[in-house]
Amino acid sequence: MYNNIGIIGFPLSHTFSPTIHAHYLDMCGLNGGYACFCESDSNNLGNLLQMLNKYNFIGVNVTVPYKVDIMQYCKQLDNTAKIANAVNTLKFCNDGIVGYNTDIYGVSKMFSNADVSIIDKNVLIIGAGGATGAVLAHMVEHKPKSVTIANRTIEKAKKLSENFDINIDVCSLDMIKNCEFDIVINSTSLGLDGGEFTNYGFICSEALVDLQYQADITPFLASYTKNKVKLINGLDMLIYQAYQSFNIWTGCDFVPDVDKLRKLYYNHIGK
Ligand code: ATR
């Protein structure tokens, strides 16, 4: 058996997922390959999924900007996908596609590995796309003092916040200037295509988190210059969401070799 797996998204030039999954295939002694399907037009997603099914793909990851759009092609949604209101993992089954959200697990490992607790904290999330759902799912479980979402499109943030059973304040990006938070999380895709990151002027006292991982210190982490805080990029989230996706596709259970993956990551980003 050949395990055909991969990723759909745009842009994908930064992705480290193929290396992670090649490592997981090695660890489990499986044959297979992880292919990148760079698709710039959401109207082509249906045809792309049909093609992948025809070529016996067992599953794919879904990333920016399709984590919400892709849900319409799922015959069934796992509970994780329903909770996050987004899908980052598809499994091709005999009777249709099942959508999962393994970002929730990735987010929780990212916080626990960095020793950052959400309980009783004032949290700011910048962005209201597919990745934010997984972050909000983590918030619901960990009882912060307050959660604020700041987004370019305020209506999108309002709509997303209605799906979660916690009190969420919503505001525009220009309203966070000089506001103080314990933990600030960037879940926008801004900067992935090389665009400049704006310094929004908020004040953070404990941890600055970026779900992006294209550099050790990503453009968002670098944009914060006010005071010393813990800086966390999205590498651990990536490693652990990938682990759970791989487990869903192959049924293999193993302990990821995180030290080895970190070395491969530094190689990937040219450090
Ligand atoms: P993902 O699935 O990874 O969350 P997404 O659903 O495309 O990706 O969401 C991208 C997020 O980045 C959104 O919050 C988007 O803001 P809008 O809701 O207004 O579209 C945000 N984003 C993307 N480009 C941006 C930019 N140039 N400035 C500010 N926010 C941006």
Tab-separated table of C-alpha atoms and ligand atoms in Angstrom:
chain	number	residue	atom	x	y	z
A	1	MET	CA	0.000	0.000	0.000
A	2	TYR	CA	1.196	3.492	-0.891
A	3	ASN	CA	0.059	6.276	1.470
A	4	ASN	CA	-0.808	9.275	-0.707
A	5	ILE	CA	-1.219	12.317	1.523
A	6	GLY	CA	-0.733	16.058	1.041
A	7	ILE	CA	-1.862	19.610	1.590
A	8	ILE	CA	-4.184	22.085	-0.154
A	9	GLY	CA	-3.698	25.835	0.318
A	10	PHE	CA	-2.368	29.101	-1.042
A	11	PRO	CA	0.374	30.212	-0.677
A	12	LEU	CA	2.347	27.031	0.104
A	13	SER	CA	5.911	28.056	-0.682
A	14	HIS	CA	6.698	28.347	3.065
A	15	THR	CA	5.264	24.984	4.113
A	16	PHE	CA	7.271	22.640	6.328
A	17	SER	CA	4.520	19.989	6.357
A	18	PRO	CA	6.086	17.706	3.653
A	19	THR	CA	9.240	17.278	5.777
A	20	ILE	CA	7.228	16.540	8.918
A	21	HIS	CA	5.101	13.907	7.187
A	22	ALA	CA	8.102	12.317	5.450
A	23	HIS	CA	9.588	11.968	8.947
A	24	TYR	CA	6.358	10.386	10.268
A	25	LEU	CA	6.237	7.966	7.295
A	26	ASP	CA	9.868	6.990	8.068
A	27	MET	CA	9.147	6.541	11.780
A	28	CYS	CA	6.208	4.245	11.059
A	29	GLY	CA	7.995	2.310	8.294
A	30	LEU	CA	5.325	3.247	5.748
A	31	ASN	CA	5.667	3.893	2.020
A	32	GLY	CA	4.093	7.090	0.801
A	33	GLY	CA	4.428	10.726	-0.158
A	34	TYR	CA	3.103	14.139	0.883
A	35	ALA	CA	2.275	16.397	-2.066
A	36	CYS	CA	1.549	20.150	-2.153
A	37	PHE	CA	-1.540	21.287	-4.053
A	38	CYS	CA	-1.191	25.009	-4.424
A	39	GLU	CA	-4.651	26.269	-5.459
A	40	SER	CA	-5.339	29.973	-5.765
A	41	ASP	CA	-9.020	29.702	-6.754
A	42	SER	CA	-11.594	28.348	-4.284
A	43	ASN	CA	-13.891	27.468	-7.210
A	44	ASN	CA	-11.473	24.667	-8.146
A	45	LEU	CA	-11.580	22.908	-4.756
A	46	GLY	CA	-14.350	20.463	-5.758
A	47	ASN	CA	-12.482	19.284	-8.881
A	48	LEU	CA	-9.225	19.033	-6.966
A	49	LEU	CA	-10.820	16.800	-4.318
A	50	GLN	CA	-12.333	14.553	-7.032
A	51	MET	CA	-8.896	14.206	-8.630
A	52	LEU	CA	-7.266	13.325	-5.285
A	53	ASN	CA	-9.938	10.715	-4.607
A	54	LYS	CA	-9.391	9.228	-8.073
A	55	TYR	CA	-5.670	8.911	-7.343
A	56	ASN	CA	-6.391	7.041	-4.095
A	57	PHE	CA	-5.325	9.748	-1.656
A	58	ILE	CA	-6.086	8.672	1.911
A	59	GLY	CA	-6.237	12.242	3.170
A	60	VAL	CA	-4.978	15.806	2.932
A	61	ASN	CA	-4.384	18.779	5.176
A	62	VAL	CA	-6.135	22.036	4.376
A	63	THR	CA	-4.557	25.365	5.197
A	64	VAL	CA	-4.895	29.101	4.493
A	65	PRO	CA	-7.325	30.267	3.113
A	66	TYR	CA	-9.617	27.217	2.789
A	67	LYS	CA	-10.195	25.876	6.312
A	68	VAL	CA	-13.799	27.121	6.270
A	69	ASP	CA	-14.575	26.883	2.507
A	70	ILE	CA	-13.599	23.209	2.423
A	71	MET	CA	-16.315	22.230	4.915
A	72	GLN	CA	-18.976	22.235	2.182
A	73	TYR	CA	-17.253	19.251	0.522
A	74	CYS	CA	-17.354	17.094	3.670
A	75	LYS	CA	-19.993	14.384	3.861
A	76	GLN	CA	-19.394	14.209	7.596
A	77	LEU	CA	-17.782	16.487	10.177
A	78	ASP	CA	-15.959	15.109	13.179
A	79	ASN	CA	-16.787	16.747	16.501
A	80	THR	CA	-13.479	18.679	16.440
A	81	ALA	CA	-14.484	20.319	13.138
A	82	LYS	CA	-17.913	21.200	14.521
A	83	ILE	CA	-16.364	22.740	17.656
A	84	ALA	CA	-13.785	24.850	15.750
A	85	ASN	CA	-16.134	25.580	12.852
A	86	ALA	CA	-13.196	24.821	10.547
A	87	VAL	CA	-11.467	21.826	8.953
A	88	ASN	CA	-7.708	21.333	8.514
A	89	THR	CA	-7.727	17.574	7.833
A	90	LEU	CA	-9.710	15.572	5.298
A	91	LYS	CA	-9.960	11.798	5.240
A	92	PHE	CA	-11.156	10.149	2.034
A	93	CYS	CA	-13.517	7.350	3.088
A	94	ASN	CA	-15.535	4.922	0.924
A	95	ASP	CA	-18.764	6.841	1.440
A	96	GLY	CA	-17.338	10.387	1.221
A	97	ILE	CA	-14.968	12.883	2.810
A	98	VAL	CA	-14.779	13.285	6.602
A	99	GLY	CA	-13.512	16.637	7.953
A	100	TYR	CA	-11.520	16.955	11.184
A	101	ASN	CA	-9.828	19.771	13.073
A	102	THR	CA	-6.450	18.731	14.469
A	103	ASP	CA	-5.392	22.374	15.001
A	104	ILE	CA	-7.195	22.249	18.366
A	105	TYR	CA	-4.759	19.588	19.547
A	106	GLY	CA	-1.849	21.543	18.007
A	107	VAL	CA	-2.850	24.741	19.831
A	108	SER	CA	-3.141	22.937	23.148
A	109	LYS	CA	0.326	21.318	22.762
A	110	MET	CA	1.799	24.674	21.712
A	111	PHE	CA	0.586	26.331	24.944
A	112	SER	CA	1.529	23.450	27.236
A	113	ASN	CA	5.023	23.032	25.700
A	114	ALA	CA	5.634	26.777	26.157
A	115	ASP	CA	4.302	26.558	29.739
A	116	VAL	CA	1.710	29.273	29.069
A	117	SER	CA	-1.598	29.007	30.916
A	118	ILE	CA	-4.728	30.769	29.651
A	119	ILE	CA	-6.640	30.504	32.910
A	120	ASP	CA	-7.745	33.928	34.189
A	121	LYS	CA	-5.754	35.795	31.497
A	122	ASN	CA	-6.782	38.657	29.227
A	123	VAL	CA	-6.317	37.300	25.717
A	124	LEU	CA	-6.265	39.118	22.386
A	125	ILE	CA	-6.642	37.140	19.150
A	126	ILE	CA	-5.820	39.000	15.940
A	127	GLY	CA	-7.638	37.469	12.962
A	128	ALA	CA	-10.939	35.656	12.526
A	129	GLY	CA	-10.265	33.056	9.838
A	130	GLY	CA	-10.194	29.263	9.946
A	131	ALA	CA	-7.300	29.031	12.391
A	132	THR	CA	-9.030	31.238	14.970
A	133	GLY	CA	-11.732	28.589	15.553
A	134	ALA	CA	-9.142	26.185	16.974
A	135	VAL	CA	-7.748	28.922	19.235
A	136	LEU	CA	-11.261	29.751	20.476
A	137	ALA	CA	-11.940	26.058	21.148
A	138	HIS	CA	-8.862	26.102	23.413
A	139	MET	CA	-10.149	29.267	25.142
A	140	VAL	CA	-13.528	27.649	25.896
A	141	GLU	CA	-11.706	24.799	27.664
A	142	HIS	CA	-9.252	26.978	29.639
A	143	LYS	CA	-11.361	29.755	31.170
A	144	PRO	CA	-9.559	33.043	30.385
A	145	LYS	CA	-10.632	36.245	32.163
A	146	SER	CA	-11.454	37.904	28.819
A	147	VAL	CA	-11.156	37.193	25.099
A	148	THR	CA	-11.021	39.907	22.444
A	149	ILE	CA	-10.902	39.292	18.695
A	150	ALA	CA	-9.562	42.104	16.520
A	151	ASN	CA	-10.065	41.632	12.793
A	152	ARG	CA	-9.880	43.597	9.557
A	153	THR	CA	-13.434	42.496	8.730
A	154	ILE	CA	-15.345	43.043	11.940
A	155	GLU	CA	-18.507	41.235	10.771
A	156	LYS	CA	-16.534	38.038	10.217
A	157	ALA	CA	-15.234	38.168	13.779
A	158	LYS	CA	-18.736	38.780	15.152
A	159	LYS	CA	-20.140	35.822	13.226
A	160	LEU	CA	-17.329	33.515	14.335
A	161	SER	CA	-17.622	34.540	18.000
A	162	GLU	CA	-21.301	33.516	18.072
A	163	ASN	CA	-20.298	29.848	17.696
A	164	PHE	CA	-18.437	29.718	21.023
A	165	ASP	CA	-19.832	29.428	24.495
A	166	ILE	CA	-17.735	32.215	26.069
A	167	ASN	CA	-17.988	35.957	26.219
A	168	ILE	CA	-15.957	37.430	23.323
A	169	ASP	CA	-15.392	41.138	22.617
A	170	VAL	CA	-14.947	42.014	18.970
A	171	CYS	CA	-13.203	45.092	17.609
A	172	SER	CA	-11.382	46.475	14.606
A	173	LEU	CA	-7.582	46.396	14.293
A	174	ASP	CA	-7.200	50.121	14.985
A	175	MET	CA	-8.994	49.807	18.347
A	176	ILE	CA	-6.281	47.685	20.043
A	177	LYS	CA	-3.720	50.491	20.109
A	178	ASN	CA	-2.471	51.037	23.717
A	179	CYS	CA	-4.799	48.294	25.046
A	180	GLU	CA	-3.210	45.854	27.509
A	181	PHE	CA	-3.413	42.062	27.327
A	182	ASP	CA	-1.596	39.171	29.025
A	183	ILE	CA	-1.450	36.990	25.916
A	184	VAL	CA	-1.683	38.107	22.272
A	185	ILE	CA	-2.113	35.583	19.444
A	186	ASN	CA	-1.707	36.301	15.743
A	187	SER	CA	-3.917	34.029	13.656
A	188	THR	CA	-3.989	36.139	10.506
A	189	SER	CA	-2.333	35.064	7.268
A	190	LEU	CA	-0.750	38.497	6.885
A	191	GLY	CA	2.977	38.148	6.184
A	192	LEU	CA	2.764	34.653	4.657
A	193	ASP	CA	2.990	36.067	1.152
A	194	GLY	CA	5.848	38.350	2.148
A	195	GLY	CA	3.607	41.330	3.020
A	196	GLU	CA	4.710	43.683	5.790
A	197	PHE	CA	3.306	43.219	9.290
A	198	THR	CA	1.770	46.296	10.925
A	199	ASN	CA	2.648	47.103	14.512
A	200	TYR	CA	-0.813	47.458	16.027
A	201	GLY	CA	0.388	49.266	19.172
A	202	PHE	CA	-1.120	46.912	21.796
A	203	ILE	CA	0.699	46.175	25.068
A	204	CYS	CA	1.407	42.552	25.962
A	205	SER	CA	2.628	41.492	29.422
A	206	GLU	CA	3.236	37.732	29.207
A	207	ALA	CA	3.326	35.906	25.882
A	208	LEU	CA	3.186	36.808	22.228
A	209	VAL	CA	2.117	33.894	20.044
A	210	ASP	CA	2.190	33.606	16.257
A	211	LEU	CA	0.541	30.644	14.544
A	212	GLN	CA	2.942	31.259	11.645
A	213	TYR	CA	6.367	29.599	11.633
A	214	GLN	CA	8.172	30.849	8.495
A	215	ALA	CA	10.991	32.141	10.731
A	216	ASP	CA	12.089	31.508	14.286
A	217	ILE	CA	11.111	35.105	15.043
A	218	THR	CA	8.268	35.689	12.595
A	219	PRO	CA	7.424	39.181	11.257
A	220	PHE	CA	4.593	39.437	13.833
A	221	LEU	CA	6.868	38.483	16.761
A	222	ALA	CA	9.523	40.883	15.471
A	223	SER	CA	7.004	43.724	15.223
A	224	TYR	CA	6.556	43.832	19.014
A	225	THR	CA	9.193	46.049	20.584
A	226	LYS	CA	7.542	47.442	23.742
A	227	ASN	CA	8.645	45.152	26.595
A	228	LYS	CA	10.165	41.705	27.123
A	229	VAL	CA	7.643	38.872	26.724
A	230	LYS	CA	7.767	35.164	25.886
A	231	LEU	CA	7.822	34.736	22.092
A	232	ILE	CA	6.197	31.592	20.671
A	233	ASN	CA	5.948	30.709	16.998
A	234	GLY	CA	3.634	28.129	15.408
A	235	LEU	CA	6.148	25.292	15.011
A	236	ASP	CA	4.853	23.148	17.895
A	237	MET	CA	1.271	23.675	16.764
A	238	LEU	CA	2.296	22.541	13.280
A	239	ILE	CA	4.159	19.445	14.516
A	240	TYR	CA	1.291	18.261	16.696
A	241	GLN	CA	-1.609	19.005	14.330
A	242	ALA	CA	0.389	17.056	11.724
A	243	TYR	CA	0.872	14.194	14.178
A	244	GLN	CA	-2.866	13.906	14.844
A	245	SER	CA	-3.694	14.164	11.105
A	246	PHE	CA	-1.189	11.410	10.337
A	247	ASN	CA	-2.729	9.266	13.054
A	248	ILE	CA	-6.231	9.798	11.571
A	249	TRP	CA	-5.033	8.797	8.078
A	250	THR	CA	-2.813	5.839	8.900
A	251	GLY	CA	-3.925	4.667	12.351
A	252	CYS	CA	-0.244	4.749	13.431
A	253	ASP	CA	0.453	5.783	16.979
A	254	PHE	CA	3.967	6.947	17.858
A	255	VAL	CA	5.850	9.655	19.724
A	256	PRO	CA	7.048	12.389	17.317
A	257	ASP	CA	10.808	12.976	17.501
A	258	VAL	CA	10.466	16.702	18.217
A	259	ASP	CA	14.230	17.297	18.595
A	260	LYS	CA	14.847	15.844	15.146
A	261	LEU	CA	11.961	17.873	13.679
A	262	ARG	CA	13.375	21.063	15.224
A	263	LYS	CA	16.744	20.389	13.555
A	264	LEU	CA	14.994	19.802	10.213
A	265	TYR	CA	12.999	23.007	10.762
A	266	TYR	CA	16.143	25.110	11.339
A	267	ASN	CA	17.530	23.625	8.156
A	268	HIS	CA	14.247	24.483	6.362
A	269	ILE	CA	14.372	28.132	7.443
A	270	GLY	CA	18.085	28.339	6.647
A	271	LYS	CA	19.475	28.697	10.179
B	1	ATR	P1	-6.863	30.658	8.070
B	1	ATR	O1	-7.688	29.526	7.592
B	1	ATR	O2	-5.426	30.243	8.230
B	1	ATR	O3	-7.341	31.321	9.318
B	1	ATR	P2	-8.142	32.629	6.500
B	1	ATR	O4	-9.424	31.958	6.811
B	1	ATR	O5	-7.887	33.080	5.114
B	1	ATR	O6	-6.912	31.746	6.895
B	1	ATR	O7	-8.030	33.868	7.506
B	1	ATR	C1	-7.036	34.775	7.358
B	1	ATR	C2	-7.132	35.852	8.461
B	1	ATR	O8	-6.087	36.786	8.185
B	1	ATR	C3	-8.433	36.644	8.448
B	1	ATR	O9	-8.728	37.073	9.741
B	1	ATR	C4	-8.069	37.853	7.562
B	1	ATR	O10	-8.847	39.011	7.792
B	1	ATR	P3	-10.303	39.172	7.110
B	1	ATR	O11	-11.233	38.359	7.932
B	1	ATR	O12	-10.570	40.623	7.149
B	1	ATR	O13	-10.150	38.650	5.693
B	1	ATR	C5	-6.652	38.093	8.040
B	1	ATR	N1	-5.869	38.838	7.032
B	1	ATR	C6	-5.422	38.390	5.842
B	1	ATR	N2	-4.743	39.374	5.194
B	1	ATR	C7	-4.786	40.466	5.998
B	1	ATR	C8	-4.284	41.807	5.901
B	1	ATR	N3	-3.600	42.218	4.826
B	1	ATR	N4	-4.514	42.657	6.941
B	1	ATR	C9	-5.196	42.259	8.025
B	1	ATR	N5	-5.713	41.011	8.194
B	1	ATR	C10	-5.513	40.129	7.187
